[in-house]
CSV table of C-alpha atoms and ligand atoms in Angstrom, one decimal:
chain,number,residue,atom,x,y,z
A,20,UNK,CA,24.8,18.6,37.4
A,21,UNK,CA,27.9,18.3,35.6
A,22,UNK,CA,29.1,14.5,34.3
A,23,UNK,CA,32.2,13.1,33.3
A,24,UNK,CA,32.3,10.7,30.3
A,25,UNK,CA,34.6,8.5,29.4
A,26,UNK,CA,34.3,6.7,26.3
A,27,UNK,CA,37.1,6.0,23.6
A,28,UNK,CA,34.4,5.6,21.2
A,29,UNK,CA,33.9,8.8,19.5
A,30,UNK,CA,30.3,8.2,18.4
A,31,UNK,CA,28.5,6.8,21.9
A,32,UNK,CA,30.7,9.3,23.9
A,33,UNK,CA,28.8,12.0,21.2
A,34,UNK,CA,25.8,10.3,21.7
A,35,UNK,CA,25.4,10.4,25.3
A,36,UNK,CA,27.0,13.9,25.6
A,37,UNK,CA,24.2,15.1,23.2
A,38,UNK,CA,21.8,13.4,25.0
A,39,UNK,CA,22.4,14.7,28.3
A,40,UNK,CA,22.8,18.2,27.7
A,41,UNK,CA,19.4,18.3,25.7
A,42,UNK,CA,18.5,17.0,29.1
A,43,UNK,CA,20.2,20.2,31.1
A,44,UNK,CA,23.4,18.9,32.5
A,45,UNK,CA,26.7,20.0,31.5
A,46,UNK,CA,28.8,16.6,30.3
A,47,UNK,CA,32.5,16.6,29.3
A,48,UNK,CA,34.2,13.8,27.7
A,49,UNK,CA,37.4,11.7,28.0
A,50,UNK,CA,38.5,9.3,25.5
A,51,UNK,CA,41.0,7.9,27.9
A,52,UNK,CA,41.6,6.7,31.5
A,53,UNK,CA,44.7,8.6,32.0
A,54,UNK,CA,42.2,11.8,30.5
A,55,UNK,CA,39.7,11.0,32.9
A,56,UNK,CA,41.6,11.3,36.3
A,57,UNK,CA,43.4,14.6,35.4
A,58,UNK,CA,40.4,15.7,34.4
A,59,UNK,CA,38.2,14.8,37.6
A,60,UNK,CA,41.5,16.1,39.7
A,61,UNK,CA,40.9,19.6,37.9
A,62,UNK,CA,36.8,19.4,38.3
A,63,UNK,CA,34.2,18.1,40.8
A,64,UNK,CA,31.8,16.1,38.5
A,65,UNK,CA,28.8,15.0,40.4
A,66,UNK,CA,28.9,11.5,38.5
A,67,UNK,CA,31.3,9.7,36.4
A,68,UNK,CA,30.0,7.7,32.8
A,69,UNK,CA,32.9,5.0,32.7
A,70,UNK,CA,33.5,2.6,29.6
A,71,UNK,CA,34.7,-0.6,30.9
A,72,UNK,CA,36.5,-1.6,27.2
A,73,UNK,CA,39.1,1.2,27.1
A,74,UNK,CA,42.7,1.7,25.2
A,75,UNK,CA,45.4,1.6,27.9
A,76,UNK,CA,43.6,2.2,31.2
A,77,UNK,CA,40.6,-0.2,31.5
A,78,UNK,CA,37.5,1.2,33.0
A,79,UNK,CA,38.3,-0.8,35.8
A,80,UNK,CA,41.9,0.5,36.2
A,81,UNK,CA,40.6,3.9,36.0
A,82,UNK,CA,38.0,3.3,38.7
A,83,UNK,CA,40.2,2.0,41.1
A,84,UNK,CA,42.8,4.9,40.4
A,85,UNK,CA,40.0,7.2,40.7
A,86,UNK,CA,39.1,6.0,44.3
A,87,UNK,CA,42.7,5.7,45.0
A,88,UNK,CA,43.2,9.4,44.4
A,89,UNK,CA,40.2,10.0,46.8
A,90,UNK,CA,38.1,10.9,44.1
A,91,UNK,CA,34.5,9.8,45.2
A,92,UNK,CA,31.9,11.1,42.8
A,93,UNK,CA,29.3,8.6,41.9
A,94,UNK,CA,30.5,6.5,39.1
A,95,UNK,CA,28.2,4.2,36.7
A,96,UNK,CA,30.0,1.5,34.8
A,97,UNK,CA,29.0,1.0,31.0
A,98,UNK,CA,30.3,-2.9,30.2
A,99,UNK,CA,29.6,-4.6,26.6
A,100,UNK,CA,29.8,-7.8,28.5
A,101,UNK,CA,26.9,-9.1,30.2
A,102,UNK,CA,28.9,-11.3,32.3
A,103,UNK,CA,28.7,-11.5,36.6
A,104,UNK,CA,32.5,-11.6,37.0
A,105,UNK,CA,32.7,-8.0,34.8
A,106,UNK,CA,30.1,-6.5,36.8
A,107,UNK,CA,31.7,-7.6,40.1
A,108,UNK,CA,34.8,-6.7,39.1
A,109,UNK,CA,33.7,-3.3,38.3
A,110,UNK,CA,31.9,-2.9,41.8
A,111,UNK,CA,34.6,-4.3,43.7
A,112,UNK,CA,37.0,-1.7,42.2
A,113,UNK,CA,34.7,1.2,43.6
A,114,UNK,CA,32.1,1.7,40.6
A,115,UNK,CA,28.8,2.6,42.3
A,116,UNK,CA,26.3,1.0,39.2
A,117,UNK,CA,26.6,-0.3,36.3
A,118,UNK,CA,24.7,-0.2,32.9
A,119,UNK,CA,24.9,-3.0,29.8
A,120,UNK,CA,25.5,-2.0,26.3
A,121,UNK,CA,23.5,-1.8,24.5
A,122,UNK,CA,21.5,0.6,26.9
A,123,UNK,CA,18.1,2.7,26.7
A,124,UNK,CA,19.0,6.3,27.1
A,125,UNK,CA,16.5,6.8,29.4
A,126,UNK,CA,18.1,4.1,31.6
A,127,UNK,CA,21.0,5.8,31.8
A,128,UNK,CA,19.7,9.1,32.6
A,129,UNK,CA,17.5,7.8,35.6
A,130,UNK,CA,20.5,5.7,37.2
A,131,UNK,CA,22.8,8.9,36.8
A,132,UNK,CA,20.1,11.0,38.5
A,133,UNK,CA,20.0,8.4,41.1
A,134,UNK,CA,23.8,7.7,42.3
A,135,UNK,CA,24.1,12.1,42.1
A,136,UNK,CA,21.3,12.0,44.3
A,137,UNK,CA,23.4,9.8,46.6
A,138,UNK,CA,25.9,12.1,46.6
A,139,UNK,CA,29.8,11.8,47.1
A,140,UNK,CA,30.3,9.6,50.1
A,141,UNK,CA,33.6,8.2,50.9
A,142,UNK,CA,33.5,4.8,50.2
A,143,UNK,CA,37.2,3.6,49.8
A,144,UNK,CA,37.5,0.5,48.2
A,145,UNK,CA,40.9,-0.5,50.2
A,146,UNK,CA,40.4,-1.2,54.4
A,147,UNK,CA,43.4,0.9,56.0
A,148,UNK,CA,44.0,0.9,59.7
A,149,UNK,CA,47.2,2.4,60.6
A,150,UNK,CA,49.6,0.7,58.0
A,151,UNK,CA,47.0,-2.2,58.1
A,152,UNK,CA,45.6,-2.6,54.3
A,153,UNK,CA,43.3,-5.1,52.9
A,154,UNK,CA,41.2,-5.3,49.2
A,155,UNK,CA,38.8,-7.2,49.6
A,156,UNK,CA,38.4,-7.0,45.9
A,157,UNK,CA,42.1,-8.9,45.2
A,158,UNK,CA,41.6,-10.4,48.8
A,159,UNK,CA,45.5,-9.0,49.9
A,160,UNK,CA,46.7,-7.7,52.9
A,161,UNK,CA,49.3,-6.0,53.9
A,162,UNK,CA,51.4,-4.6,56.9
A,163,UNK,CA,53.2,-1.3,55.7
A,164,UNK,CA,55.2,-3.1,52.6
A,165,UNK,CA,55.1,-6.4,53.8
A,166,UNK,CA,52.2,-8.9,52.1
A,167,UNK,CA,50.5,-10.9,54.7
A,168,UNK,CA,49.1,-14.6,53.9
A,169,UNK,CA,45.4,-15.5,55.2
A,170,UNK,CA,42.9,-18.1,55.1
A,171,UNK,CA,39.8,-17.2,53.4
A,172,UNK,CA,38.0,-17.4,56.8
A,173,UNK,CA,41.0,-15.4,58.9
A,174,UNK,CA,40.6,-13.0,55.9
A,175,UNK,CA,36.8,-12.7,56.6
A,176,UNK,CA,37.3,-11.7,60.6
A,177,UNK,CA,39.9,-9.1,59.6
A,178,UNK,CA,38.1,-7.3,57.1
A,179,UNK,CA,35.3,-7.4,59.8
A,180,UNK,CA,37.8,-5.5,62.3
A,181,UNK,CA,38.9,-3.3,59.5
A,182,UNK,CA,35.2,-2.3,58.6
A,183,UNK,CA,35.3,-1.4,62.8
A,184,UNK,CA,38.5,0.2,63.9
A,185,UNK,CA,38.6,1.0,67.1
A,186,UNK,CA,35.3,-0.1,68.2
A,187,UNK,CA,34.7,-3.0,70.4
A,188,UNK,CA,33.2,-6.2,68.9
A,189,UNK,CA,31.8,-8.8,71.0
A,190,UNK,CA,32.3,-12.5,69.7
A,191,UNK,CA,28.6,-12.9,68.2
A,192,UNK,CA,29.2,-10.1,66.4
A,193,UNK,CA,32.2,-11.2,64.7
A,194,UNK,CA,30.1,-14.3,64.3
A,195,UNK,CA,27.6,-12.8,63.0
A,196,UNK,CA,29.5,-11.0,59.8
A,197,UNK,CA,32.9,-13.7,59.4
A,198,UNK,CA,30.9,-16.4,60.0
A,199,UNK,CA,27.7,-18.3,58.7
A,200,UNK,CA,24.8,-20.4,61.0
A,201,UNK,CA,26.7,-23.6,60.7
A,202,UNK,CA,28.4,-22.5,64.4
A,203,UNK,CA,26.8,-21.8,67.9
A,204,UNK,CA,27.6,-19.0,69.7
A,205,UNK,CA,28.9,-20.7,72.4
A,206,UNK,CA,31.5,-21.8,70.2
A,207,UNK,CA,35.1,-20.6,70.8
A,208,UNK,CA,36.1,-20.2,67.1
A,209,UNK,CA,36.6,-16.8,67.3
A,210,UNK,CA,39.3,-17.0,70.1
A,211,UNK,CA,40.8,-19.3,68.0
A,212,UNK,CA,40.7,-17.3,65.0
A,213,UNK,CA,41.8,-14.3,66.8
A,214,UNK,CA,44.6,-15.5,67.8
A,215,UNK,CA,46.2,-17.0,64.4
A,216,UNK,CA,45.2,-13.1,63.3
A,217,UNK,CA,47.2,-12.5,65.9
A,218,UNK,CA,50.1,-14.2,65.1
A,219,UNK,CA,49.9,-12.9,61.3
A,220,UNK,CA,49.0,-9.3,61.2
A,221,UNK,CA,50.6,-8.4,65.0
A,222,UNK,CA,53.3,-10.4,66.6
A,223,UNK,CA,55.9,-10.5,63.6
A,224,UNK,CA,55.7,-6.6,63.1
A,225,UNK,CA,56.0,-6.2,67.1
A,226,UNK,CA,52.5,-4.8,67.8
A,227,UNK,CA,49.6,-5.4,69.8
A,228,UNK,CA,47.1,-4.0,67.9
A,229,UNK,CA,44.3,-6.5,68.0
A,230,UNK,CA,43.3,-6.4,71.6
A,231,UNK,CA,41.2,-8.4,73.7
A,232,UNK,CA,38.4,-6.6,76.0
A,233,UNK,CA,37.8,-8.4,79.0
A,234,UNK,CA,33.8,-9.2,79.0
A,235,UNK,CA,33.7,-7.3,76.0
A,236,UNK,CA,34.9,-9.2,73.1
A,237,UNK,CA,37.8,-8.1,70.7
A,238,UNK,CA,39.1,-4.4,69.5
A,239,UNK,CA,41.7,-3.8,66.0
A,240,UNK,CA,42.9,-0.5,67.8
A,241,UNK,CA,43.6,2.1,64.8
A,242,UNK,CA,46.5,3.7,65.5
A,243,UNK,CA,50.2,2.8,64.8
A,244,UNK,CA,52.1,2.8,68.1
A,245,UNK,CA,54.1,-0.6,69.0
P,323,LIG,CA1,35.0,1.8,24.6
């Protein structure tokens, strides 16, 4: 098992190099961001140590590059800042765990054993279907170049779509994951929803991608034709 760490911080990076190759695995370091993703470009790491607090790239900037290269090995974030926004941030940019300094070894031993367990799996932290994008980490969308504006609750049915392409979704589904129990099924809220999606992501770009099934409920067809 070989691990990427990146740590600016000459002493912890020394300190959890040491102490994972007493433990057997092979451990390089990077004291940068930019370091970090030429490095993992050049070697399969089967998990990635990642210092949030970095000079230049942030650990979150690096993540998020990282996925966007299509670089997918496992990566655990190490944050000095016990807050709930960092750690969502860090998740939300495509960071698999994360760890709060100060940490027990141990800790961070088991939890890299873990997420290299689970293996690279691609996870991309950006929705794309066809020229279709959407983070739902900034909450953006776009059509090829073009930003598109949604409510928070038209933004919830797309993503559901996106995490689908191509598959048909009946109503309750899309119910069931853009909405929550304050509406019946037999309400028409999704028709209505659909078709303001409709008139955002599809009928100013002339296509037709979102498509309705007849008896079936809804499809967000993948590919790009008009
Ligand atoms: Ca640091």
């Amino acid at each position: 098992m070989r691990v990427l760490i990146v740590e600016d911080e000459l002493r912890m990076a020394g300190l959890i190099r040491r102490g994972l190759t007493n433990e057997g695995l092979a451990a390089d370091v990077a004291a940068t961001g930019e370091d970090a993703l030429w490095m993992a470009q050049a070697h399969e790491y089967d998990a990635i140590v990642l210092d949030v607090m970095l000079p230049g790239l942030t650990g979150f900037d690096t993540c998020r590059r990282l996925r966007k290269e299509g670089i997918w090995a496992p990566v655990l974030m190490l944050t000095a800042r016990d807050s709930v926004e960092d750690r969502v941030a860090g998740l939300d940019t495509g960071a698999d765990d994360y760890l709060v300094k100060p940490f027990a070894f141990a800790e961070l031993l088991a939890r890299l054993r873990a997420l290299a367990r689970r293996g690279e799996l691609e996870r991309p932290s950006v929705l794309e279907v066809g020229d279709l994008r959407l983070d739902p980490a900034t909450r953006e969308v776009w059509r090829g170049a073009a930003e598109i504006r949604l409510s928070a609750k038209e933004f919830a049915l797309l993503e559901t779509f996106m995490r689908r392409p191509g598959e048909v979704l009946s109503r309750l589904h899309l119910l069931e994951h853009a909405w929550d129990f304050t509406y019946d099924n037999r309400s028409n809220v999704v028709d209505v929803y659909v078709r303001r999606l409709r008139l955002k992501i599809d009928e100013p770009f002339g296509r037709r991608t979102l498509e309705t099934i007849r008896g079936g409920g809804y499809r967000l067809r993948r590919d790009r034709e008009r």
